[in-house]
XYZ file of C-alpha atoms in Angstrom:
518
model
C 0.000 0.000 0.000
C 1.505 3.304 -1.025
C 1.693 6.431 1.066
C -1.079 8.679 -0.161
C -0.766 12.439 -0.322
C -3.852 14.568 -0.409
C -3.925 17.694 -2.535
C -5.841 20.452 -0.822
C -7.665 22.624 -3.357
C -7.523 26.363 -2.924
C -10.872 27.434 -1.455
C -12.915 29.677 -3.673
C -16.170 31.487 -3.082
C -18.477 33.669 -5.103
C -17.736 36.546 -2.769
C -14.020 36.221 -3.398
C -14.466 36.158 -7.138
C -16.744 39.188 -7.022
C -13.863 41.100 -5.397
C -11.990 40.811 -8.695
C -13.075 42.779 -11.715
C -14.315 40.900 -14.808
C -11.253 41.990 -16.749
C -8.991 40.632 -14.014
C -10.880 37.356 -13.913
C -10.484 36.920 -17.673
C -6.769 37.557 -17.278
C -6.423 34.608 -14.894
C -7.731 32.129 -17.404
C -5.695 33.648 -20.220
C -2.534 33.011 -18.282
C -1.030 29.801 -19.706
C 0.409 27.088 -17.475
C 4.087 26.398 -17.845
C 7.047 28.708 -17.517
C 6.895 31.746 -19.792
C 9.751 32.330 -22.190
C 9.976 36.018 -21.425
C 10.664 37.828 -18.208
C 8.102 39.601 -16.115
C 9.188 42.746 -14.355
C 7.235 43.644 -11.249
C 7.233 47.429 -11.237
C 6.447 49.103 -7.917
C 3.281 50.796 -9.191
C 1.842 47.424 -10.223
C 3.154 45.281 -7.404
C 0.681 43.512 -5.146
C 0.463 45.029 -1.703
C 0.890 42.709 1.277
C -1.629 43.847 3.818
C -0.388 43.721 7.363
C 3.026 42.315 6.498
C 5.795 44.818 7.097
C 9.431 44.175 7.846
C 9.557 43.397 11.527
C 12.891 43.750 13.297
C 12.845 42.466 16.820
C 14.331 45.001 19.152
C 17.055 43.213 21.062
C 16.337 45.578 23.921
C 12.700 44.557 24.197
C 11.902 42.455 27.228
C 8.499 41.379 25.947
C 9.752 39.446 22.936
C 7.367 41.416 20.710
C 8.473 42.497 17.225
C 8.009 46.310 17.051
C 5.559 46.211 14.153
C 3.638 49.362 13.305
C 2.400 51.495 10.436
C 5.807 53.139 10.123
C 7.481 49.768 9.503
C 4.824 48.749 7.010
C 5.239 52.038 5.148
C 9.015 51.604 5.136
C 8.639 48.112 3.664
C 6.239 49.375 1.011
C 8.568 52.200 -0.007
C 11.455 49.752 -0.151
C 9.424 47.681 -2.619
C 9.341 44.632 -0.337
C 6.106 43.072 -1.536
C 7.104 39.444 -0.887
C 6.907 38.102 2.667
C 9.299 35.170 2.455
C 11.596 33.602 -0.115
C 13.152 30.177 0.320
C 16.696 29.634 -0.929
C 17.338 26.441 -2.909
C 16.441 22.916 -1.773
C 13.643 22.517 -4.342
C 13.132 18.813 -4.877
C 10.523 16.181 -5.613
C 10.051 13.585 -2.884
C 9.354 10.039 -4.049
C 7.592 8.490 -1.058
C 7.749 4.690 -0.986
C 7.001 1.919 1.491
C 9.941 -0.487 1.611
C 10.517 -3.718 3.547
C 13.753 -2.315 4.967
C 15.673 0.957 4.880
C 18.708 1.323 2.605
C 22.061 0.021 3.882
C 24.649 2.378 5.352
C 27.790 1.525 3.299
C 28.328 4.057 0.516
C 28.535 1.657 -2.438
C 25.552 -0.408 -1.321
C 23.483 2.671 -0.710
C 24.354 4.089 -4.141
C 23.416 0.796 -5.826
C 20.155 0.802 -3.860
C 19.245 4.294 -5.132
C 20.201 3.444 -8.706
C 17.839 0.460 -8.609
C 15.065 2.763 -7.395
C 15.765 5.304 -10.132
C 15.989 2.708 -12.910
C 12.260 2.983 -13.576
C 10.063 6.033 -13.058
C 7.691 5.507 -10.103
C 3.989 6.136 -10.484
C 3.016 9.786 -10.041
C 0.892 8.898 -7.005
C 4.165 8.509 -5.098
C 5.447 12.014 -5.992
C 5.302 14.986 -3.671
C 6.817 18.453 -3.460
C 9.650 18.348 -0.927
C 12.502 20.302 0.601
C 11.859 24.039 0.880
C 8.457 23.562 -0.765
C 7.157 22.328 2.592
C 7.842 25.660 4.279
C 6.639 27.680 1.301
C 3.326 25.790 1.118
C 2.730 26.038 4.861
C 3.524 29.762 4.796
C 1.242 30.365 1.812
C -1.598 28.593 3.630
C -1.096 31.062 6.475
C -1.669 33.873 3.986
C 1.957 34.898 3.379
C 3.217 35.967 -0.056
C 5.885 33.407 -0.966
C 8.424 32.841 -3.696
C 11.114 30.214 -4.084
C 14.643 30.892 -5.346
C 16.212 27.842 -6.914
C 16.435 25.558 -9.888
C 14.247 22.828 -11.354
C 14.786 21.028 -14.642
C 12.600 21.098 -17.730
C 11.735 17.403 -17.424
C 8.466 15.970 -16.061
C 9.549 16.261 -12.406
C 10.308 19.968 -12.802
C 6.934 20.600 -14.422
C 5.229 18.682 -11.611
C 6.961 20.794 -8.968
C 6.041 24.073 -10.672
C 2.423 22.936 -10.977
C 2.247 22.164 -7.255
C 3.736 25.549 -6.342
C 1.383 27.321 -8.761
C -1.660 25.652 -7.212
C -0.573 26.945 -3.804
C -0.107 30.523 -5.088
C 3.710 30.360 -4.963
C 6.023 31.661 -7.688
C 9.549 30.575 -8.496
C 12.592 32.586 -9.543
C 15.087 30.546 -11.586
C 18.554 31.106 -10.164
C 20.382 30.547 -13.434
C 18.978 31.672 -16.793
C 21.469 29.520 -18.728
C 20.067 26.371 -17.121
C 16.818 26.662 -19.050
C 18.518 25.562 -22.270
C 20.616 22.763 -20.801
C 19.221 19.240 -20.665
C 22.151 17.285 -19.198
C 21.637 15.277 -16.001
C 23.459 17.921 -13.923
C 20.567 20.309 -14.622
C 17.738 17.896 -13.786
C 15.354 18.436 -10.889
C 16.642 16.891 -7.676
C 14.777 13.809 -6.483
C 14.741 12.719 -2.864
C 13.710 9.148 -2.146
C 11.718 9.111 1.088
C 11.650 5.506 2.236
C 9.362 4.256 4.989
C 9.792 0.826 6.563
C 7.037 -1.241 8.253
C 7.884 0.416 11.597
C 7.357 3.902 10.065
C 11.028 4.767 10.286
C 12.273 7.059 7.519
C 15.308 6.870 5.277
C 16.321 9.498 2.726
C 18.648 9.420 -0.246
C 19.283 11.540 -3.337
C 22.037 11.976 -5.879
C 23.391 14.871 -3.801
C 24.407 12.342 -1.127
C 26.922 10.690 -3.450
C 28.909 13.658 -4.689
C 31.558 15.753 -2.993
C 30.398 18.790 -4.951
C 26.984 20.459 -4.612
C 24.399 19.184 -7.111
C 24.255 22.575 -8.835
C 27.917 23.524 -8.516
C 27.685 25.063 -11.995
C 25.892 28.008 -10.383
C 28.643 30.469 -9.549
C 27.108 33.947 -9.470
C 24.100 35.662 -7.944
C 22.071 36.695 -10.981
C 20.386 40.048 -11.452
C 16.980 38.391 -11.292
C 17.725 36.818 -7.910
C 19.175 40.060 -6.536
C 15.986 41.883 -7.473
C 13.885 39.141 -5.885
C 15.812 39.403 -2.627
C 15.451 43.197 -2.638
C 11.672 42.800 -2.777
C 11.542 40.171 -0.015
C 11.187 40.725 3.723
C 12.667 37.382 4.834
C 14.929 34.893 3.099
C 14.805 31.412 4.613
C 17.733 29.000 4.347
C 18.161 25.493 5.679
C 21.243 23.299 5.905
C 20.248 21.225 2.889
C 20.929 24.195 0.601
C 24.613 23.172 0.885
C 23.712 19.980 -1.017
C 22.795 22.120 -4.034
C 24.686 25.424 -3.964
C 28.342 26.218 -3.353
C 29.257 27.691 0.059
C 30.557 30.780 -1.740
C 27.237 31.396 -3.486
C 25.322 30.844 -0.238
C 27.552 33.342 1.586
C 27.161 35.884 -1.211
C 23.376 35.514 -1.090
C 23.192 35.977 2.673
C 25.507 38.994 2.668
C 23.526 40.574 -0.157
C 20.233 39.984 1.670
C 21.609 41.758 4.724
C 22.865 44.662 2.593
C 19.381 45.269 1.111
C 17.542 44.996 4.427
C 16.137 41.486 4.078
C 15.968 39.467 7.285
C 17.694 36.063 7.309
C 16.245 32.924 8.917
C 18.410 29.804 9.182
C 17.600 26.235 10.167
C 20.839 24.193 9.971
C 19.056 20.864 10.458
C 21.116 17.645 10.533
C 23.611 19.164 8.061
C 24.857 21.620 10.704
C 27.031 19.052 12.452
C 28.728 17.874 9.240
C 29.211 21.442 7.983
C 30.912 22.354 11.258
C 33.638 19.842 10.369
C 33.431 20.287 6.586
C 35.669 22.178 4.177
C 36.963 25.624 5.091
C 34.449 27.203 2.692
C 31.592 25.257 4.287
C 32.719 26.258 7.775
C 32.945 29.932 6.771
C 29.485 29.908 5.177
C 28.019 28.151 8.220
C 29.544 30.744 10.543
C 28.136 33.591 8.446
C 24.665 32.072 8.751
C 24.979 31.396 12.467
C 26.369 34.834 13.283
C 24.345 37.022 10.926
C 20.889 35.423 10.820
C 18.071 37.308 12.496
C 16.415 34.066 13.618
C 17.934 30.625 14.191
C 15.779 27.496 14.409
C 17.254 24.245 15.738
C 16.380 21.092 17.618
C 17.969 20.706 21.053
C 20.344 18.076 19.592
C 21.391 20.399 16.758
C 22.006 23.296 19.154
C 24.144 21.008 21.288
C 26.196 19.782 18.311
C 26.972 23.376 17.264
C 27.896 24.672 20.717
C 29.098 21.625 22.639
C 26.548 22.469 25.364
C 23.944 19.807 26.146
C 21.482 22.009 28.036
C 19.019 23.464 25.450
C 18.667 26.803 27.262
C 22.394 27.336 27.691
C 23.157 26.267 24.118
C 20.483 28.639 22.782
C 21.843 31.483 24.900
C 25.344 30.758 23.627
C 24.140 31.012 20.017
C 22.424 34.322 20.653
C 25.483 35.605 22.561
C 27.722 34.834 19.582
C 25.278 36.276 17.061
C 25.937 39.681 15.550
C 22.329 40.193 14.394
C 20.491 37.359 16.139
C 17.188 38.351 17.753
C 15.492 34.993 18.301
C 16.862 31.501 18.821
C 14.134 28.871 18.581
C 14.767 25.469 20.152
C 12.423 22.760 18.860
C 11.703 20.121 21.493
C 9.680 17.719 19.366
C 6.258 16.743 20.737
C 7.108 18.411 24.059
C 6.922 21.890 22.531
C 9.357 24.710 21.864
C 11.502 27.417 23.421
C 12.194 30.946 22.179
C 15.234 32.751 23.535
C 15.939 36.470 23.241
C 18.798 38.393 24.796
C 16.639 39.198 27.821
C 13.988 36.496 28.195
C 13.063 32.872 27.677
C 9.665 31.700 26.458
C 8.336 28.175 27.017
C 5.396 26.744 25.070
C 4.251 23.151 25.656
C 3.345 21.207 22.535
C -0.123 19.911 21.699
C -1.150 16.283 22.037
C -2.278 14.822 18.722
C -2.509 11.430 17.045
C 0.778 11.376 15.137
C 0.655 9.841 11.652
C 3.860 11.177 10.088
C 6.448 13.671 11.344
C 7.950 14.515 7.918
C 7.459 18.226 7.256
C 6.546 19.119 10.842
C 9.685 21.196 11.371
C 9.173 23.081 8.096
C 5.546 23.828 8.968
C 6.589 24.964 12.438
C 9.137 27.327 10.863
C 6.508 28.809 8.537
C 4.471 29.843 11.564
C 7.556 31.427 13.160
C 7.964 33.493 9.983
C 4.289 34.486 10.228
C 4.607 35.595 13.856
C 7.812 37.531 13.223
C 6.313 39.430 10.281
C 3.047 40.197 12.051
C 4.684 41.496 15.221
C 3.121 38.797 17.374
C 4.374 38.268 20.902
C 6.955 35.512 21.276
C 4.613 33.289 23.296
C 1.795 33.633 20.747
C 4.245 32.876 17.941
C 5.374 29.676 19.674
C 1.790 28.617 20.364
C 0.878 29.053 16.704
C 4.019 27.254 15.526
C 3.330 24.310 17.831
C -0.209 24.081 16.463
C 0.906 24.206 12.815
C 3.600 21.590 13.402
C 1.175 19.314 15.281
C -1.450 19.685 12.550
C 1.089 18.521 9.971
C 1.950 15.491 12.139
C -1.687 14.400 11.922
C -1.394 13.996 8.126
C 0.558 11.634 5.919
C 3.706 13.048 4.328
C 4.741 16.630 3.611
C 4.325 18.857 0.544
C 0.613 19.262 -0.121
C -0.125 17.350 3.073
C 1.313 19.989 5.403
C -1.126 21.694 7.717
C -4.095 23.506 6.251
C -5.485 26.585 7.943
C -8.715 24.753 8.783
C -6.810 22.019 10.624
C -4.815 24.580 12.589
C -7.953 26.460 13.597
C -9.650 23.233 14.660
C -6.684 22.238 16.798
C -6.429 25.655 18.456
C -10.104 25.591 19.360
C -9.602 22.347 21.293
C -5.977 22.320 22.477
C -4.540 19.580 24.681
C -1.077 20.704 25.845
C 1.800 18.347 26.592
C 2.010 17.819 30.374
C 3.823 14.502 30.761
C 6.601 13.998 33.329
C 6.208 17.592 34.598
C 8.757 18.448 31.913
C 7.977 22.144 31.701
C 7.705 22.585 35.478
C 11.232 21.224 35.749
C 12.446 23.541 32.979
C 10.974 26.561 34.755
C 12.406 25.585 38.145
C 15.884 24.999 36.731
C 16.040 28.338 34.893
C 13.896 30.842 36.806
C 16.591 31.903 39.274
C 18.784 33.357 36.495
C 16.317 34.283 33.763
C 13.027 36.072 33.186
C 10.641 33.429 31.884
C 7.250 33.476 30.200
C 5.363 30.164 30.257
C 2.344 29.222 28.191
C 0.143 27.767 30.914
C -2.799 25.389 30.841
C -4.326 27.234 33.785
C -7.200 29.603 33.031
C -5.578 32.430 34.983
C -2.401 34.285 34.197
C -0.016 36.390 36.223
C 3.546 36.784 37.445
C 5.427 35.333 40.380
C 9.036 36.296 40.950
C 10.699 36.021 37.519
C 8.073 33.742 35.960
C 5.115 35.119 33.997
C 2.318 32.721 33.099
C 0.115 33.356 30.072
C -2.962 31.176 29.769
C -3.516 29.060 26.676
C -7.094 30.323 26.679
C -5.934 33.918 26.363
C -3.423 33.152 23.611
C -5.980 31.206 21.587
C -8.486 34.031 21.931
C -5.897 36.382 20.415
C -4.815 34.016 17.631
C -8.188 32.867 16.314
C -9.555 36.218 15.025
C -6.380 36.956 13.043
C -6.227 33.462 11.552
C -9.900 33.528 10.596
C -9.199 36.730 8.648
C -6.393 34.906 6.819
C -8.924 32.289 5.720
C -11.309 34.950 4.405
C -8.748 36.987 2.533
C -6.323 34.445 1.075
C -8.222 33.610 -2.105
C -8.549 37.266 -3.073
C -4.853 37.873 -2.412
C -3.770 34.879 -4.505
C -6.075 35.852 -7.390
C -4.813 39.426 -7.364
C -1.198 38.207 -7.273
C -1.678 36.130 -10.421
C -3.704 38.896 -12.078
C -0.843 41.330 -11.492
C 1.662 38.830 -12.843
C -0.416 38.365 -15.989
C -0.814 42.114 -16.504
C 2.924 42.539 -16.131
C 3.588 39.796 -18.674
C 1.270 41.514 -21.145
C 2.841 44.915 -20.556
C 6.308 43.478 -21.089
C 5.441 42.336 -24.621
C 5.114 45.907 -25.877
C 8.361 47.094 -24.319
C 11.998 46.214 -24.962
C 13.465 44.105 -22.210
C 15.306 46.161 -19.602
C 18.824 45.323 -18.618
C 18.671 43.761 -15.166
C 21.235 44.899 -12.682
C 21.812 46.270 -9.217
C 19.678 49.354 -9.817
C 16.797 47.701 -11.673
C 13.426 47.892 -10.006
C 11.119 44.930 -10.188
C 11.259 41.188 -9.890
C 11.670 38.672 -12.651
C 9.386 35.827 -11.792
C 8.999 32.619 -13.720
C 5.543 31.438 -12.813
C 4.058 28.061 -13.464
C 0.804 29.913 -13.938
């Protein structure tokens, strides 16, 4: 029996369609599927506005953990032309999800032979799913964020599949290398990741990137004009450790430094690759240090934080990362089903996880991260951000697989309306007791009351949920209109570009070249 992924259709209502003019509606259906051959320049006067999503920079001097978000910041973002909420960097792949009697062997040669046998014949499309950074992008889009992906996919059937999935979720892609469009060699093909599940629901992963010393797309050497423009128009660029499997450390470093120069916040989740990169080549070590020191937000599991700092205690390791950081505002420690921790330079925030019937944990971390992005951009308090992230991650765990099976907004709302926090082994009571003598702590509490005692502030789950639900319900009402208007604007820009000579793209160009699967 194969692992089934469920494709969630974009909700549509008559009211939403009425919000778009007849001319705009006709434009949607005139927009052909497949990647256009010409560029589309998003000019500021035609760009889609992102209501309520300004650049939020967390004040390291704030004791509340709240991002200072206000009309001034939103206006600054608008004037800067930052109309995209989040862009993912690289790691665009198609997951092939298969049940297998046993996971692949560990020895290099045997593992390579195992993958080659899998790849010898194309698996049925029912086993395909969008993977890698697509998980975060899809989860973020379902929370109402404007998303793009920066990366490369091939022109073969897998690349077309991936672009179709992103298109259906309202996500656009910027090709990182224009020359790649005309190259059909295997080095330019879409990356496949074989996600193997044994009878005990343990996961194994393998792709061609695992068997090469060089990144899969090592032929990418420069940051193109199109990508620079995309980053300029983006509020947050999100990187994970798997981007090193595709792009050279030098190109990753250049991208991060450029993002910082143009006022784009950097989020980094090193994942399991962090430990190997720490002991990798000099270029890998340098790029890793740039990301660790200069990211605005770091997201790690407790094990990953320990491997990067040599400190086993999750609080102390998180504090060490934020102490080293030049720009770091938040360090998020993911504690699995137990919940999560957010550390600032002044405070610590604890949020117990939610009890759910776990079906599959693939994609939970990416979904969790999407909600952190949402909270950061919307100026939510740290404790509310963690509560939302826990709910989004738990909702994904209730489904099968990642990609289109990551949490939907409806599932998140349903879970928040009936939350059952993790309370086993008095885990969070112990965490509070061990850390409250030296730190100011805010705890998401199951108790109906809230208040402060000594250095511990308790915020009730009931109160947090009452603050989250109205905002999330508005996301559900407004998303379809926003997605339609985004694609309408893209179509209008395509049409306008046909009557004008193509502009030279460079550092001073305004606009964003987007290759849409629409």
